């Protein structure tokens, strides 16, 4: 029974206020993602996005709340928007690829929800742990209080969160560069092949035309010699 | 009884705090997760159906959600049918882009709009600390340190993965570079040979025609 209780609690506390997704927006489509905001807890919303694959690597972005468009970007490769929340409800993050008829876009985006202190809405691990009464005594022997420890641990956690955030950004950059490079590779191969074929084709046509020019009983020869169709 | 109900509601409420989106009945929505190897990914989701009577979205337990996960080599590593609300987990064997696709299986509600709440967490964020605290009987200090250690381990894994990616990138880049060079060289050669062949062929032709 206790295990069931704890497991159910776990479902609630497994994630914090940070969501990141990489989605594919098909050509000509308009995709929206909704984030519900609890105004009691969340005071700031930040949305970062980056187009990592597809065509010119640009997309239209919109941040909508109810009937108002709060933020808008036209044909950008990446963007970052941070807004202070005054109302709760559902905020829409929309990506508009309707201007492109052929290429699908792959977009990486992150949504952060900060509380009043500017911290991410994280779960409280202390409540999940086993209650240990002797802990404070043992820690006092070491010369450290529990609060001091939590402060330091939170500091470390914030730094690690920043590291993770930068890693995610670098990962998105790398994915985008890789997509650009493989597009270049395909383009180089295609055009080289085409050039060679056109070269050979033109050489053959040149020889054929010159031969026909000196051939008596050929229609093409007569056209070339006289310069008109008869 | 009320405690169980309360906790059940809490669990439901938790997933509804996540991102949600709308999909049509048979539409497939895919998410890409680029992760290093040996990384656990957990997804929590909840599906609601549009009810024209209330003009809102309500819970219908009969909706099934099909979850399909493909690894970087396009091999399906998870393909299961779940209930209207559930959780799926997988661990990556190879590093790279994994594609997580969701689509509903039922055609009974034709033309209806579905609202899917989804939360995908990878690595350290996917760990269930309540369960770990329970199993290993960790106190506050131990749990905190454990969480920090897990986070650092994930960061190191990610860095190693990036290093591997960068090496692959450099290889492909050099391959493109050499390809450009050799193609140009080949084209110049083809041009020279074609020119030579043309001259020889036409000379033979003119000599045969007694024009030269």
Short mmCIF file of C-alpha atoms in Angstrom, two decimals:
data_model
loop_
_atom_site.label_atom_id
_atom_site.label_comp_id
_atom_site.label_asym_id
_atom_site.label_seq_id
_atom_site.Cartn_x
_atom_site.Cartn_y
_atom_site.Cartn_z
CA UNK A 1 0.00 0.00 0.00
CA UNK A 2 2.78 2.39 1.01
CA UNK A 3 4.67 1.45 -2.16
CA UNK A 4 1.59 2.23 -4.26
CA UNK A 5 1.27 5.59 -2.54
CA UNK A 6 4.90 6.40 -3.16
CA UNK A 7 4.73 5.25 -6.75
CA UNK A 8 1.72 7.45 -7.39
CA UNK A 9 3.53 10.36 -5.82
CA UNK A 10 6.47 9.58 -8.05
CA UNK A 11 4.30 10.04 -11.13
CA UNK A 12 3.70 13.52 -9.93
CA UNK A 13 7.25 14.44 -9.10
CA UNK A 14 9.25 12.87 -11.89
CA UNK A 15 9.68 16.09 -13.88
CA UNK A 16 10.37 19.76 -13.23
CA UNK A 17 9.51 22.91 -15.10
CA UNK A 18 11.61 22.25 -18.15
CA UNK A 19 10.36 20.62 -21.34
CA UNK A 20 12.31 20.13 -24.51
CA UNK A 21 11.22 18.48 -27.72
CA UNK A 22 12.51 18.04 -31.23
CA UNK A 23 9.63 17.91 -33.68
CA UNK A 24 9.13 17.71 -37.40
CA UNK A 25 6.87 20.35 -38.93
CA UNK A 26 5.72 19.07 -42.35
CA UNK A 27 5.65 21.38 -45.37
CA UNK A 28 2.70 23.73 -45.40
CA UNK A 29 1.64 22.89 -41.88
CA UNK A 30 1.06 24.93 -38.74
CA UNK A 31 1.83 23.08 -35.53
CA UNK A 32 1.04 24.26 -32.04
CA UNK A 33 2.05 23.02 -28.64
CA UNK A 34 0.19 24.09 -25.54
CA UNK A 35 1.67 24.61 -22.09
CA UNK A 36 -0.59 25.12 -19.12
CA UNK A 37 0.67 27.64 -16.62
CA UNK A 38 -0.22 27.75 -12.97
CA UNK A 39 0.05 31.44 -12.09
CA UNK A 40 0.44 30.65 -8.41
CA UNK A 41 3.70 28.83 -9.03
CA UNK A 42 5.10 30.09 -12.32
CA UNK A 43 6.13 33.68 -12.79
CA UNK A 44 8.31 33.60 -15.90
CA UNK A 45 8.10 31.61 -19.10
CA UNK A 46 11.01 31.17 -21.47
CA UNK A 47 10.85 29.59 -24.90
CA UNK A 48 14.00 28.80 -26.93
CA UNK A 49 13.82 27.28 -30.37
CA UNK A 50 16.15 26.41 -33.20
CA UNK A 51 15.55 25.00 -36.66
CA UNK A 52 17.97 22.15 -37.18
CA UNK A 53 17.03 20.73 -40.56
CA UNK A 54 15.15 21.58 -43.73
CA UNK A 55 15.62 24.01 -46.61
CA UNK A 56 16.69 27.48 -45.51
CA UNK A 57 16.44 26.51 -41.86
CA UNK A 58 13.82 29.11 -41.06
CA UNK A 59 10.34 29.05 -39.61
CA UNK A 60 7.68 31.42 -38.33
CA UNK A 61 7.17 31.38 -34.61
CA UNK A 62 4.28 32.60 -32.49
CA UNK A 63 3.61 32.67 -28.77
CA UNK A 64 -0.13 32.96 -28.21
CA UNK A 65 -2.21 33.29 -25.09
CA UNK A 66 -5.95 33.12 -25.53
CA UNK A 67 -6.61 35.52 -28.39
CA UNK A 68 -3.41 37.57 -28.10
CA UNK A 69 -0.21 36.98 -29.98
CA UNK A 70 2.43 37.80 -27.40
CA UNK A 71 5.56 37.20 -29.43
CA UNK A 72 6.10 36.68 -33.13
CA UNK A 73 9.09 35.86 -35.32
CA UNK A 74 9.13 35.74 -39.09
CA UNK A 75 11.48 33.40 -40.95
CA UNK A 76 14.03 33.08 -38.18
CA UNK A 77 16.58 30.30 -37.72
CA UNK A 78 16.52 30.47 -33.93
CA UNK A 79 15.01 32.56 -31.20
CA UNK A 80 14.64 33.02 -27.50
CA UNK A 81 11.71 34.69 -25.77
CA UNK A 82 11.19 35.30 -22.09
CA UNK A 83 7.94 36.73 -20.79
CA UNK A 84 6.62 37.59 -17.36
CA UNK A 85 3.41 35.78 -16.65
CA UNK A 86 0.45 37.80 -15.49
CA UNK A 87 -2.32 35.36 -16.31
CA UNK A 88 -2.61 31.66 -15.97
CA UNK A 89 -4.08 29.35 -18.53
CA UNK A 90 -2.70 27.74 -21.66
CA UNK A 91 0.07 29.33 -23.64
CA UNK A 92 0.52 28.19 -27.26
CA UNK A 93 3.90 27.81 -28.88
CA UNK A 94 3.31 27.68 -32.63
CA UNK A 95 5.56 26.91 -35.56
CA UNK A 96 4.35 27.93 -38.98
CA UNK A 97 5.87 26.20 -42.00
CA UNK A 98 3.05 27.12 -44.39
CA UNK A 99 5.32 29.27 -46.57
CA UNK A 100 7.30 26.20 -47.62
CA UNK A 101 5.69 23.90 -50.17
CA UNK A 102 8.25 21.14 -50.24
CA UNK A 103 10.60 21.04 -47.29
CA UNK A 104 9.74 19.85 -43.84
CA UNK A 105 11.47 21.56 -40.94
CA UNK A 106 12.89 19.90 -37.84
CA UNK A 107 12.61 22.27 -34.88
CA UNK A 108 14.18 21.86 -31.45
CA UNK A 109 12.43 23.88 -28.74
CA UNK A 110 12.62 24.22 -24.98
CA UNK A 111 10.11 25.67 -22.54
CA UNK A 112 11.19 26.77 -19.09
CA UNK A 113 8.88 27.72 -16.25
CA UNK A 114 10.47 29.77 -13.49
CA UNK A 115 9.03 30.53 -10.09
CA UNK A 116 9.24 33.85 -8.25
CA UNK A 117 12.90 33.29 -7.30
CA UNK A 118 13.94 32.64 -10.87
CA UNK A 119 14.47 28.96 -10.19
CA UNK A 120 13.12 26.16 -12.26
CA UNK A 121 10.08 24.54 -10.77
CA UNK A 122 11.88 21.46 -9.48
CA UNK A 123 10.70 18.69 -7.28
CA UNK A 124 11.56 18.68 -3.62
CA UNK A 125 13.76 15.69 -3.02
CA UNK A 126 13.84 16.12 0.73
CA UNK A 127 10.23 15.09 1.00
CA UNK A 128 10.91 11.81 -0.81
CA UNK A 129 13.80 10.73 1.38
CA UNK A 130 13.74 8.65 4.50
CA UNK A 131 13.40 10.78 7.59
CA UNK A 132 16.58 10.44 9.58
CA UNK A 133 16.51 12.03 13.03
CA UNK A 134 20.17 11.43 13.76
CA UNK A 135 21.22 13.14 10.57
CA UNK A 136 21.37 16.66 11.99
CA UNK A 137 23.36 15.40 14.98
CA UNK A 138 25.86 13.60 12.80
CA UNK A 139 26.18 16.60 10.54
CA UNK A 140 26.74 18.94 13.48
CA UNK A 141 29.63 16.69 14.48
CA UNK A 142 31.09 17.37 11.05
CA UNK A 143 30.48 21.08 11.53
CA UNK A 144 27.84 21.48 8.81
CA UNK A 145 24.15 22.27 9.21
CA UNK A 146 21.46 20.75 7.04
CA UNK A 147 20.51 24.16 5.66
CA UNK A 148 24.10 24.88 4.68
CA UNK A 149 24.28 21.57 2.91
CA UNK A 150 21.03 22.23 1.03
CA UNK A 151 22.24 25.65 0.03
CA UNK A 152 25.47 24.27 -1.36
CA UNK A 153 23.70 21.38 -3.04
CA UNK A 154 21.24 23.76 -4.67
CA UNK A 155 24.13 25.87 -5.90
CA UNK A 156 25.72 22.81 -7.48
CA UNK A 157 22.39 21.75 -8.95
CA UNK A 158 21.86 25.16 -10.55
CA UNK A 159 25.31 25.04 -12.11
CA UNK A 160 24.68 21.54 -13.42
CA UNK A 161 21.35 22.69 -14.84
CA UNK A 162 23.19 25.45 -16.67
CA UNK A 163 25.67 22.90 -18.03
CA UNK A 164 22.79 20.74 -19.24
CA UNK A 165 21.14 23.74 -20.86
CA UNK A 166 24.32 24.63 -22.74
CA UNK A 167 24.83 21.02 -23.75
CA UNK A 168 21.32 20.93 -25.18
CA UNK A 169 22.06 24.09 -27.15
CA UNK A 170 25.34 22.69 -28.46
CA UNK A 171 23.63 19.47 -29.39
CA UNK A 172 21.05 21.40 -31.39
CA UNK A 173 23.80 23.42 -33.11
CA UNK A 174 25.69 20.27 -34.00
CA UNK A 175 22.56 18.63 -35.38
CA UNK A 176 21.91 21.69 -37.51
CA UNK A 177 25.48 21.81 -38.83
CA UNK A 178 25.33 18.11 -39.61
CA UNK A 179 22.10 18.62 -41.55
CA UNK A 180 23.62 21.50 -43.52
CA UNK A 181 26.70 19.44 -44.30
CA UNK A 182 24.83 16.41 -45.54
CA UNK A 183 22.69 18.71 -47.70
CA UNK A 184 25.93 20.12 -49.15
CA UNK A 185 27.25 16.62 -49.75
CA UNK A 186 24.11 15.62 -51.64
CA UNK A 187 24.14 18.82 -53.62
CA UNK A 188 27.81 18.38 -54.62
CA UNK A 189 27.22 14.80 -55.74
CA UNK A 190 24.08 15.64 -57.70
CA UNK A 191 25.48 18.63 -59.54
CA UNK A 192 28.80 16.93 -60.34
CA UNK A 193 26.96 14.01 -61.89
CA UNK A 194 24.68 16.34 -63.82
CA UNK A 195 27.60 18.40 -65.11
CA UNK A 196 29.41 15.32 -66.37
CA UNK A 197 26.30 14.03 -68.14
CA UNK A 198 25.60 17.42 -69.72
CA UNK A 199 29.22 17.60 -70.84
CA UNK A 200 29.08 14.23 -72.57
CA UNK A 201 25.67 15.01 -74.04
CA UNK A 202 26.82 18.31 -75.50
CA UNK A 203 29.95 16.71 -76.96
CA UNK A 204 27.86 14.09 -78.73
CA UNK A 205 25.40 16.67 -80.07
CA UNK A 206 28.25 18.85 -81.36
CA UNK A 207 29.78 15.97 -83.31
CA UNK A 208 26.36 14.97 -84.63
CA UNK A 209 25.55 18.52 -85.81
CA UNK A 210 28.86 18.97 -87.58
CA UNK A 211 28.49 15.67 -89.35
CA UNK A 212 24.99 16.55 -90.48
CA UNK A 213 26.27 19.91 -91.76
CA UNK A 214 28.34 18.15 -94.38
CA UNK A 215 25.84 15.43 -95.22
CA UNK A 216 23.97 15.98 -98.51
CA UNK A 217 20.80 14.04 -97.98
CA UNK A 218 19.86 14.99 -94.45
CA UNK A 219 17.14 17.37 -93.37
CA UNK A 220 19.14 18.74 -90.46
CA UNK A 221 22.11 19.38 -92.76
CA UNK A 222 19.94 21.41 -95.09
CA UNK A 223 18.59 23.45 -92.17
CA UNK A 224 22.08 24.16 -90.93
CA UNK A 225 23.36 25.14 -94.34
CA UNK A 226 20.50 27.29 -95.47
CA UNK A 227 19.56 28.66 -92.11
CA UNK A 228 15.83 28.24 -92.64
CA UNK A 229 13.26 25.48 -92.63
CA UNK A 230 12.11 24.36 -96.12
CA UNK B 1 -10.42 5.20 -0.31
CA UNK B 2 -10.41 9.00 -0.53
CA UNK B 3 -6.65 8.98 -0.16
CA UNK B 4 -6.31 6.66 -3.16
CA UNK B 5 -8.68 8.84 -5.17
CA UNK B 6 -6.78 11.96 -4.13
CA UNK B 7 -3.49 10.45 -5.12
CA UNK B 8 -4.94 9.20 -8.38
CA UNK B 9 -6.07 12.73 -9.16
CA UNK B 10 -2.63 14.01 -8.24
CA UNK B 11 -1.07 11.61 -10.73
CA UNK B 12 -3.51 12.75 -13.41
CA UNK B 13 -2.91 16.39 -12.58
CA UNK B 14 0.83 15.89 -12.80
CA UNK B 15 0.79 14.82 -16.44
CA UNK B 16 -1.64 17.59 -17.32
CA UNK B 17 1.01 20.09 -16.26
CA UNK B 18 3.11 18.93 -19.18
CA UNK B 19 2.94 20.12 -22.75
CA UNK B 20 -0.08 19.08 -24.78
CA UNK B 21 -1.00 19.11 -28.46
CA UNK B 22 -3.86 18.09 -30.69
CA UNK B 23 -3.83 15.30 -33.21
CA UNK B 24 -6.45 13.92 -35.51
CA UNK B 25 -7.66 10.34 -35.25
CA UNK B 26 -5.14 8.50 -37.36
CA UNK B 27 -2.48 11.16 -37.40
CA UNK B 28 1.00 10.21 -36.26
CA UNK B 29 3.06 12.65 -34.25
CA UNK B 30 6.76 12.06 -33.90
CA UNK B 31 9.39 13.43 -31.55
CA UNK B 32 13.12 13.11 -32.02
CA UNK B 33 15.37 12.49 -29.04
CA UNK B 34 19.08 12.62 -29.63
CA UNK B 35 20.70 10.71 -26.80
CA UNK B 36 23.95 8.93 -25.97
CA UNK B 37 23.93 5.18 -25.45
CA UNK B 38 22.83 3.48 -22.23
CA UNK B 39 20.46 6.37 -21.50
CA UNK B 40 17.03 5.79 -20.09
CA UNK B 41 14.14 7.75 -21.58
CA UNK B 42 10.75 7.92 -19.90
CA UNK B 43 7.58 9.31 -21.40
CA UNK B 44 4.39 10.14 -19.54
CA UNK B 45 1.30 10.79 -21.60
CA UNK B 46 -2.44 11.24 -21.25
CA UNK B 47 -5.04 11.30 -24.00
CA UNK B 48 -8.33 13.17 -23.95
CA UNK B 49 -11.09 13.24 -26.53
CA UNK B 50 -13.01 16.27 -27.73
CA UNK B 51 -16.60 16.10 -26.56
CA UNK B 52 -18.92 18.22 -28.76
CA UNK B 53 -21.54 18.26 -26.01
CA UNK B 54 -19.40 20.03 -23.46
CA UNK B 55 -17.15 21.66 -26.08
CA UNK B 56 -14.20 20.48 -24.03
CA UNK B 57 -11.87 17.58 -23.66
CA UNK B 58 -12.75 14.67 -21.46
CA UNK B 59 -11.29 11.37 -20.44
CA UNK B 60 -12.37 8.28 -22.31
CA UNK B 61 -10.68 5.16 -21.01
CA UNK B 62 -11.35 3.25 -24.22
CA UNK B 63 -8.88 5.19 -26.32
CA UNK B 64 -5.69 3.32 -26.94
CA UNK B 65 -2.40 4.95 -27.75
CA UNK B 66 0.20 3.24 -29.87
CA UNK B 67 3.77 4.15 -29.00
CA UNK B 68 6.53 3.30 -31.45
CA UNK B 69 10.19 4.00 -30.80
CA UNK B 70 12.81 3.64 -33.53
CA UNK B 71 16.55 3.65 -32.92
CA UNK B 72 19.09 5.54 -35.11
CA UNK B 73 19.25 2.58 -37.51
CA UNK B 74 15.48 2.73 -38.07
CA UNK B 75 14.93 -0.45 -36.13
CA UNK B 76 11.82 -0.53 -33.97
CA UNK B 77 12.83 -1.00 -30.33
CA UNK B 78 9.46 -0.40 -28.72
CA UNK B 79 6.04 -0.85 -30.24
CA UNK B 80 3.26 -1.22 -27.73
CA UNK B 81 -0.35 -0.33 -27.35
CA UNK B 82 -1.08 1.53 -24.14
CA UNK B 83 -4.23 2.74 -22.45
CA UNK B 84 -5.48 6.32 -22.54
CA UNK B 85 -3.00 7.28 -19.85
CA UNK B 86 0.33 5.69 -19.31
CA UNK B 87 4.04 5.70 -19.20
CA UNK B 88 6.65 4.15 -21.48
CA UNK B 89 10.35 3.64 -20.88
CA UNK B 90 13.21 2.52 -23.04
CA UNK B 91 16.98 2.50 -22.78
CA UNK B 92 19.11 3.33 -25.77
CA UNK B 93 21.66 0.78 -26.97
CA UNK B 94 23.24 2.89 -29.68
CA UNK B 95 23.86 6.64 -29.53
CA UNK B 96 21.96 8.84 -31.92
CA UNK B 97 18.56 10.09 -32.94
CA UNK B 98 15.71 8.05 -31.61
CA UNK B 99 12.24 8.76 -32.98
CA UNK B 100 9.27 8.40 -30.66
CA UNK B 101 5.96 8.23 -32.53
CA UNK B 102 2.49 8.36 -31.05
CA UNK B 103 -0.77 7.58 -32.77
CA UNK B 104 -4.13 6.39 -31.60
CA UNK B 105 -5.38 3.03 -32.68
CA UNK B 106 -9.11 3.51 -32.58
CA UNK B 107 -11.11 4.41 -35.65
CA UNK B 108 -14.37 4.39 -33.72
CA UNK B 109 -14.24 8.13 -33.08
CA UNK B 110 -13.78 9.09 -36.70
CA UNK B 111 -12.80 12.67 -37.38
CA UNK B 112 -12.42 13.48 -33.72
CA UNK B 113 -9.66 15.59 -32.26
CA UNK B 114 -7.50 14.14 -29.55
CA UNK B 115 -5.63 16.12 -26.96
CA UNK B 116 -2.39 14.42 -25.93
CA UNK B 117 -0.47 15.54 -22.86
CA UNK B 118 3.12 14.46 -23.16
CA UNK B 119 6.28 14.70 -21.16
CA UNK B 120 9.49 13.04 -22.30
CA UNK B 121 12.50 13.07 -20.01
CA UNK B 122 15.89 11.57 -20.70
CA UNK B 123 18.82 10.55 -18.54
CA UNK B 124 18.90 11.74 -14.99
CA UNK B 125 15.52 13.47 -15.25
CA UNK B 126 13.93 10.13 -16.07
CA UNK B 127 14.98 8.62 -12.77
CA UNK B 128 12.33 7.93 -10.20
CA UNK B 129 13.85 9.26 -6.99
CA UNK B 130 10.94 8.28 -4.79
CA UNK B 131 11.47 4.67 -5.76
CA UNK B 132 15.24 4.91 -5.33
CA UNK B 133 14.86 6.51 -1.90
CA UNK B 134 12.46 3.76 -0.89
CA UNK B 135 14.55 0.91 -2.23
CA UNK B 136 17.92 1.98 -0.88
CA UNK B 137 16.53 3.70 2.21
CA UNK B 138 18.39 6.92 1.61
CA UNK B 139 18.11 9.93 3.85
CA UNK B 140 18.03 13.55 2.62
CA UNK B 141 21.77 13.94 2.28
CA UNK B 142 22.27 10.64 0.51
CA UNK B 143 19.40 11.27 -1.88
CA UNK B 144 20.64 14.74 -2.77
CA UNK B 145 24.15 13.51 -3.40
CA UNK B 146 22.81 10.58 -5.39
CA UNK B 147 20.82 12.91 -7.61
CA UNK B 148 23.81 15.18 -8.18
CA UNK B 149 26.00 12.18 -9.03
CA UNK B 150 23.43 10.92 -11.53
CA UNK B 151 23.25 14.34 -13.13
CA UNK B 152 27.02 14.61 -13.46
CA UNK B 153 27.23 11.10 -14.91
CA UNK B 154 24.66 12.02 -17.53
CA UNK B 155 26.56 15.20 -18.40
CA UNK B 156 29.77 13.21 -18.88
CA UNK B 157 27.94 10.72 -21.10
CA UNK B 158 26.57 13.58 -23.16
CA UNK B 159 30.05 15.09 -23.54
CA UNK B 160 31.51 11.79 -24.71
CA UNK B 161 28.68 11.48 -27.19
CA UNK B 162 29.36 14.97 -28.50
CA UNK B 163 33.02 14.12 -28.95
CA UNK B 164 32.06 11.02 -30.95
CA UNK B 165 29.62 13.10 -33.02
CA UNK B 166 32.27 15.70 -33.71
CA UNK B 167 34.64 13.02 -34.97
CA UNK B 168 31.98 11.63 -37.32
CA UNK B 169 31.25 15.17 -38.49
CA UNK B 170 34.90 15.77 -39.26
CA UNK B 171 35.09 12.50 -41.21
CA UNK B 172 32.06 13.36 -43.33
CA UNK B 173 33.39 16.88 -43.86
CA UNK B 174 36.73 15.57 -45.09
CA UNK B 175 34.99 13.06 -47.29
CA UNK B 176 32.92 15.84 -48.89
CA UNK B 177 36.08 17.89 -49.40
CA UNK B 178 37.94 15.08 -51.13
CA UNK B 179 34.87 14.25 -53.16
CA UNK B 180 34.70 17.82 -54.48
CA UNK B 181 38.38 17.71 -55.39
CA UNK B 182 38.28 14.36 -57.16
CA UNK B 183 35.07 15.12 -59.03
CA UNK B 184 36.59 18.34 -60.39
CA UNK B 185 39.72 16.48 -61.44
CA UNK B 186 37.61 13.78 -63.10
CA UNK B 187 35.54 16.37 -64.94
CA UNK B 188 38.64 18.08 -66.33
CA UNK B 189 39.89 14.70 -67.52
CA UNK B 190 36.53 13.86 -69.10
CA UNK B 191 36.56 17.25 -70.83
CA UNK B 192 40.07 16.69 -72.22
CA UNK B 193 39.29 13.17 -73.42
CA UNK B 194 36.00 14.29 -75.00
CA UNK B 195 37.78 17.12 -76.80
CA UNK B 196 40.43 14.80 -78.11
CA UNK B 197 37.86 12.24 -79.25
CA UNK B 198 35.83 14.94 -81.01
CA UNK B 199 38.83 16.19 -82.99
CA UNK B 200 39.88 12.72 -83.99
CA UNK B 201 36.37 11.71 -85.05
CA UNK B 202 35.74 14.85 -87.09
CA UNK B 203 39.12 14.68 -88.76
CA UNK B 204 38.35 11.14 -89.85
CA UNK B 205 34.95 12.29 -91.08
CA UNK B 206 36.32 15.19 -93.12
CA UNK B 207 39.03 13.03 -94.60
CA UNK B 208 36.43 10.47 -95.62
CA UNK B 209 34.35 13.21 -97.21
CA UNK B 210 37.45 14.42 -99.05
CA UNK B 211 36.93 17.95 -97.74
CA UNK B 212 40.45 18.17 -96.29
#
